[in-house]
Amino acid sequence: MARTVWNSTVGKKTVMAVSGLVMLLYLGVHMIGNLKIFFGPGEFNHYAHWLRTVGEPFMHDEWTLWLIRAVLVVAVVAHAVSAYQLSRRDIRARPAKYVHRKPRASYATRTMRWGGIILALFIVWHLLDLTTGTVHSGGFQEGHPYQNVVDTFSTWYGDVVYIVAMLALGLHVRHGFWSAAQTLGAGSRTRDRALKAAADVLALLLTAGFIAVPVGVMTGVVS
């Protein structure tokens, strides 16, 4: 039954919607945590340390963090695979482009695929920069996330990569949230306007919240 559901277009769209909402929940929490950097290194570093001890003593050190990472990996893979397979089905169903292209789709809709690729590449860079320190500039300091973040956003390319990725994220969330609501049956004539407004607000809050950190470093508010 699971394979039958997965092989269907509706099943893939459902997987894509649920995995997207899981990632959206994480992004909201992650953004709030990032904003703690404006309260200084002590507050931000303490928050980073707390993430490793969540659930103690019931959970061992970092177990909760690794559980969250595992869920996110599953969500990202499921989202990417379902998106790719749905895209391939769409191409096979319509191999030739329409002669008259109607500009009915929004900019976010037309750039969902490219936005997904940009975000996937950004995730790799972000992990190599602030988790493993492999591509980090200024000398990665284990256990000092505040200084590592300041180092990253003290470079022009770190700011450009991050801000471009967050703009892509905003467009992705704006269209993805509304699409997920439609897939999961939450949409209707009476609720569509409210859902679109909620998607706009979510996209704006996430984009502004994430971009606030590099802007804070660039302006010297965070140093």
Tab-separated table of C-alpha atoms in Angstrom:
chain	number	residue	atom	x	y	z
A	1	MET	CA	0.000	0.000	0.000
A	2	ALA	CA	2.839	2.381	0.875
A	3	ARG	CA	4.455	1.764	-2.513
A	4	THR	CA	1.149	2.319	-4.302
A	5	VAL	CA	0.683	5.638	-2.512
A	6	TRP	CA	4.264	6.701	-3.243
A	7	ASN	CA	3.963	5.827	-6.939
A	8	SER	CA	0.885	8.009	-7.314
A	9	THR	CA	1.113	11.719	-8.087
A	10	VAL	CA	-1.127	12.531	-5.126
A	11	GLY	CA	1.090	10.467	-2.834
A	12	LYS	CA	4.247	12.272	-3.958
A	13	LYS	CA	2.565	15.656	-3.534
A	14	THR	CA	1.465	14.661	-0.030
A	15	VAL	CA	5.000	13.577	0.896
A	16	MET	CA	6.294	16.845	-0.511
A	17	ALA	CA	3.740	18.866	1.461
A	18	VAL	CA	4.297	17.112	4.814
A	19	SER	CA	8.103	17.168	4.518
A	20	GLY	CA	7.936	20.846	3.548
A	21	LEU	CA	5.877	21.686	6.637
A	22	VAL	CA	8.355	19.785	8.844
A	23	MET	CA	11.197	21.879	7.419
A	24	LEU	CA	9.121	25.048	7.776
A	25	LEU	CA	8.621	24.328	11.486
A	26	TYR	CA	12.369	23.843	11.883
A	27	LEU	CA	13.116	27.071	9.999
A	28	GLY	CA	10.865	29.058	12.330
A	29	VAL	CA	12.611	27.697	15.423
A	30	HIS	CA	16.045	28.093	13.821
A	31	MET	CA	15.352	31.726	12.931
A	32	ILE	CA	14.300	32.561	16.499
A	33	GLY	CA	17.473	30.924	17.793
A	34	ASN	CA	19.605	32.878	15.314
A	35	LEU	CA	18.176	36.177	16.545
A	36	LYS	CA	19.669	35.494	19.980
A	37	ILE	CA	22.941	36.697	18.502
A	38	PHE	CA	21.710	40.272	19.059
A	39	PHE	CA	21.842	39.635	22.834
A	40	GLY	CA	25.592	39.102	22.771
A	41	PRO	CA	28.094	36.238	22.679
A	42	GLY	CA	27.198	34.910	26.129
A	43	GLU	CA	23.520	34.456	25.290
A	44	PHE	CA	24.162	33.026	21.820
A	45	ASN	CA	26.888	30.601	22.903
A	46	HIS	CA	24.767	29.442	25.833
A	47	TYR	CA	21.884	28.749	23.429
A	48	ALA	CA	24.195	26.742	21.145
A	49	HIS	CA	25.384	24.703	24.145
A	50	TRP	CA	21.798	24.165	25.319
A	51	LEU	CA	20.923	22.601	21.962
A	52	ARG	CA	23.380	19.794	22.729
A	53	THR	CA	21.857	19.085	26.141
A	54	VAL	CA	18.133	19.222	25.320
A	55	GLY	CA	16.265	16.379	27.000
A	56	GLU	CA	18.866	15.590	29.652
A	57	PRO	CA	19.003	13.570	31.795
A	58	PHE	CA	16.451	11.384	29.982
A	59	MET	CA	18.313	11.854	26.698
A	60	HIS	CA	22.075	11.476	26.547
A	61	ASP	CA	24.281	14.398	25.475
A	62	GLU	CA	23.444	15.426	21.856
A	63	TRP	CA	20.928	12.574	21.367
A	64	THR	CA	18.032	14.999	20.879
A	65	LEU	CA	20.107	17.096	18.492
A	66	TRP	CA	20.998	14.057	16.390
A	67	LEU	CA	17.352	12.935	16.413
A	68	ILE	CA	16.319	16.335	15.045
A	69	ARG	CA	19.057	16.107	12.413
A	70	ALA	CA	17.856	12.653	11.371
A	71	VAL	CA	14.268	13.875	10.967
A	72	LEU	CA	15.488	16.837	8.916
A	73	VAL	CA	17.604	14.643	6.655
A	74	VAL	CA	14.607	12.389	5.987
A	75	ALA	CA	12.409	15.439	5.313
A	76	VAL	CA	14.949	17.044	2.953
A	77	VAL	CA	15.539	13.814	0.996
A	78	ALA	CA	11.811	13.027	0.762
A	79	HIS	CA	11.076	16.593	-0.353
A	80	ALA	CA	13.829	16.649	-2.968
A	81	VAL	CA	13.083	13.198	-4.390
A	82	SER	CA	9.338	13.791	-4.636
A	83	ALA	CA	9.918	17.224	-6.221
A	84	TYR	CA	12.327	15.772	-8.794
A	85	GLN	CA	10.045	12.864	-9.695
A	86	LEU	CA	6.999	15.112	-10.000
A	87	SER	CA	9.016	17.435	-12.234
A	88	ARG	CA	10.031	14.530	-14.474
A	89	ARG	CA	6.406	13.388	-14.727
A	90	ASP	CA	5.346	16.875	-15.699
A	91	ILE	CA	7.982	16.995	-18.455
A	92	ARG	CA	7.013	13.545	-19.790
A	93	ALA	CA	3.344	14.506	-19.795
A	94	ARG	CA	4.076	17.671	-21.791
A	95	PRO	CA	7.375	17.262	-23.704
A	96	ALA	CA	6.573	20.159	-26.048
A	97	LYS	CA	6.108	23.680	-24.709
A	98	TYR	CA	2.877	25.532	-25.295
A	99	VAL	CA	2.945	27.921	-28.256
A	100	HIS	CA	1.239	30.671	-26.251
A	101	ARG	CA	2.645	31.007	-22.767
A	102	LYS	CA	0.172	32.538	-20.325
A	103	PRO	CA	1.786	34.521	-17.502
A	104	ARG	CA	-0.617	33.076	-14.931
A	105	ALA	CA	1.978	31.627	-12.600
A	106	SER	CA	3.661	33.862	-10.050
A	107	TYR	CA	7.390	34.528	-10.053
A	108	ALA	CA	7.754	32.211	-7.052
A	109	THR	CA	5.985	29.393	-8.916
A	110	ARG	CA	8.209	29.735	-11.971
A	111	THR	CA	11.378	29.709	-9.860
A	112	MET	CA	10.506	26.873	-7.437
A	113	ARG	CA	12.861	24.429	-9.149
A	114	TRP	CA	15.802	26.822	-9.348
A	115	GLY	CA	15.073	27.971	-5.816
A	116	GLY	CA	15.221	24.385	-4.600
A	117	ILE	CA	18.611	23.874	-6.268
A	118	ILE	CA	19.956	27.115	-4.779
A	119	LEU	CA	18.781	26.090	-1.301
A	120	ALA	CA	20.262	22.596	-1.642
A	121	LEU	CA	23.666	24.058	-2.556
A	122	PHE	CA	23.364	26.579	0.264
A	123	ILE	CA	22.677	23.873	2.849
A	124	VAL	CA	25.897	22.104	1.859
A	125	TRP	CA	27.886	25.344	2.086
A	126	HIS	CA	26.230	26.340	5.378
A	127	LEU	CA	27.087	23.010	7.027
A	128	LEU	CA	30.678	23.097	5.758
A	129	ASP	CA	30.996	26.673	6.995
A	130	LEU	CA	29.410	26.741	10.460
A	131	THR	CA	29.106	23.070	11.457
A	132	THR	CA	32.293	21.381	10.293
A	133	GLY	CA	34.322	24.543	9.639
A	134	THR	CA	35.734	23.075	6.429
A	135	VAL	CA	35.235	26.224	4.327
A	136	HIS	CA	35.071	28.675	7.210
A	137	SER	CA	36.992	31.929	6.919
A	138	GLY	CA	39.024	33.439	9.764
A	139	GLY	CA	39.764	30.185	11.554
A	140	PHE	CA	36.908	28.016	12.820
A	141	GLN	CA	36.613	27.997	16.621
A	142	GLU	CA	34.953	24.880	18.034
A	143	GLY	CA	32.510	25.828	20.783
A	144	HIS	CA	32.427	29.521	19.826
A	145	PRO	CA	29.467	29.837	17.429
A	146	TYR	CA	29.085	33.588	17.991
A	147	GLN	CA	32.587	34.318	16.712
A	148	ASN	CA	32.171	31.861	13.841
A	149	VAL	CA	29.012	33.615	12.674
A	150	VAL	CA	30.698	37.027	12.889
A	151	ASP	CA	33.659	35.684	10.887
A	152	THR	CA	31.387	34.375	8.129
A	153	PHE	CA	29.427	37.597	7.741
A	154	SER	CA	32.550	39.742	7.891
A	155	THR	CA	33.288	38.576	4.330
A	156	TRP	CA	31.452	39.958	1.314
A	157	TYR	CA	30.953	36.527	-0.237
A	158	GLY	CA	29.527	35.094	2.989
A	159	ASP	CA	26.928	37.887	3.026
A	160	VAL	CA	26.088	37.484	-0.672
A	161	VAL	CA	25.685	33.691	-0.498
A	162	TYR	CA	23.518	33.872	2.613
A	163	ILE	CA	21.280	36.745	1.499
A	164	VAL	CA	20.699	35.293	-1.980
A	165	ALA	CA	19.800	31.940	-0.407
A	166	MET	CA	17.386	33.583	2.051
A	167	LEU	CA	15.652	35.476	-0.759
A	168	ALA	CA	15.261	32.164	-2.585
A	169	LEU	CA	13.925	30.657	0.647
A	170	GLY	CA	11.315	33.400	0.934
A	171	LEU	CA	10.008	32.736	-2.571
A	172	HIS	CA	10.061	28.989	-1.934
A	173	VAL	CA	8.102	29.291	1.317
A	174	ARG	CA	5.619	31.761	-0.182
A	175	HIS	CA	4.521	29.342	-2.879
A	176	GLY	CA	5.257	26.112	-1.010
A	177	PHE	CA	3.097	26.875	2.034
A	178	TRP	CA	0.051	27.657	-0.083
A	179	SER	CA	0.635	24.600	-2.288
A	180	ALA	CA	0.992	22.351	0.767
A	181	ALA	CA	-2.298	23.661	2.129
A	182	GLN	CA	-4.023	22.853	-1.165
A	183	THR	CA	-2.496	19.365	-1.291
A	184	LEU	CA	-3.545	18.547	2.273
A	185	GLY	CA	-7.104	19.745	1.669
A	186	ALA	CA	-6.973	22.938	3.731
A	187	GLY	CA	-7.742	25.191	0.782
A	188	SER	CA	-11.192	26.421	-0.214
A	189	ARG	CA	-12.760	29.463	-1.817
A	190	THR	CA	-13.310	31.057	1.580
A	191	ARG	CA	-9.860	30.216	2.968
A	192	ASP	CA	-7.620	30.757	-0.063
A	193	ARG	CA	-7.176	34.477	0.558
A	194	ALA	CA	-6.238	33.871	4.205
A	195	LEU	CA	-3.827	31.074	3.244
A	196	LYS	CA	-2.113	33.262	0.654
A	197	ALA	CA	-1.820	36.079	3.196
A	198	ALA	CA	-0.362	33.641	5.734
A	199	ALA	CA	2.140	32.430	3.125
A	200	ASP	CA	3.196	36.023	2.401
A	201	VAL	CA	3.621	36.815	6.112
A	202	LEU	CA	5.590	33.611	6.783
A	203	ALA	CA	7.888	34.223	3.830
A	204	LEU	CA	8.472	37.840	4.852
A	205	LEU	CA	9.150	37.012	8.518
A	206	LEU	CA	11.559	34.179	7.718
A	207	THR	CA	13.432	36.163	5.074
A	208	ALA	CA	13.741	39.275	7.258
A	209	GLY	CA	14.602	37.266	10.373
A	210	PHE	CA	17.413	35.323	8.725
A	211	ILE	CA	18.818	38.295	6.784
A	212	ALA	CA	18.852	40.399	9.974
A	213	VAL	CA	21.927	38.475	11.204
A	214	PRO	CA	24.339	39.281	8.317
A	215	VAL	CA	22.959	42.818	8.204
A	216	GLY	CA	23.654	43.112	11.932
A	217	VAL	CA	27.262	42.072	11.398
A	218	MET	CA	27.717	44.331	8.362
A	219	THR	CA	26.404	47.375	10.246
A	220	GLY	CA	28.422	46.664	13.379
A	221	VAL	CA	25.404	45.992	15.583
A	222	VAL	CA	26.806	42.485	16.024
A	223	SER	CA	30.585	42.435	16.407
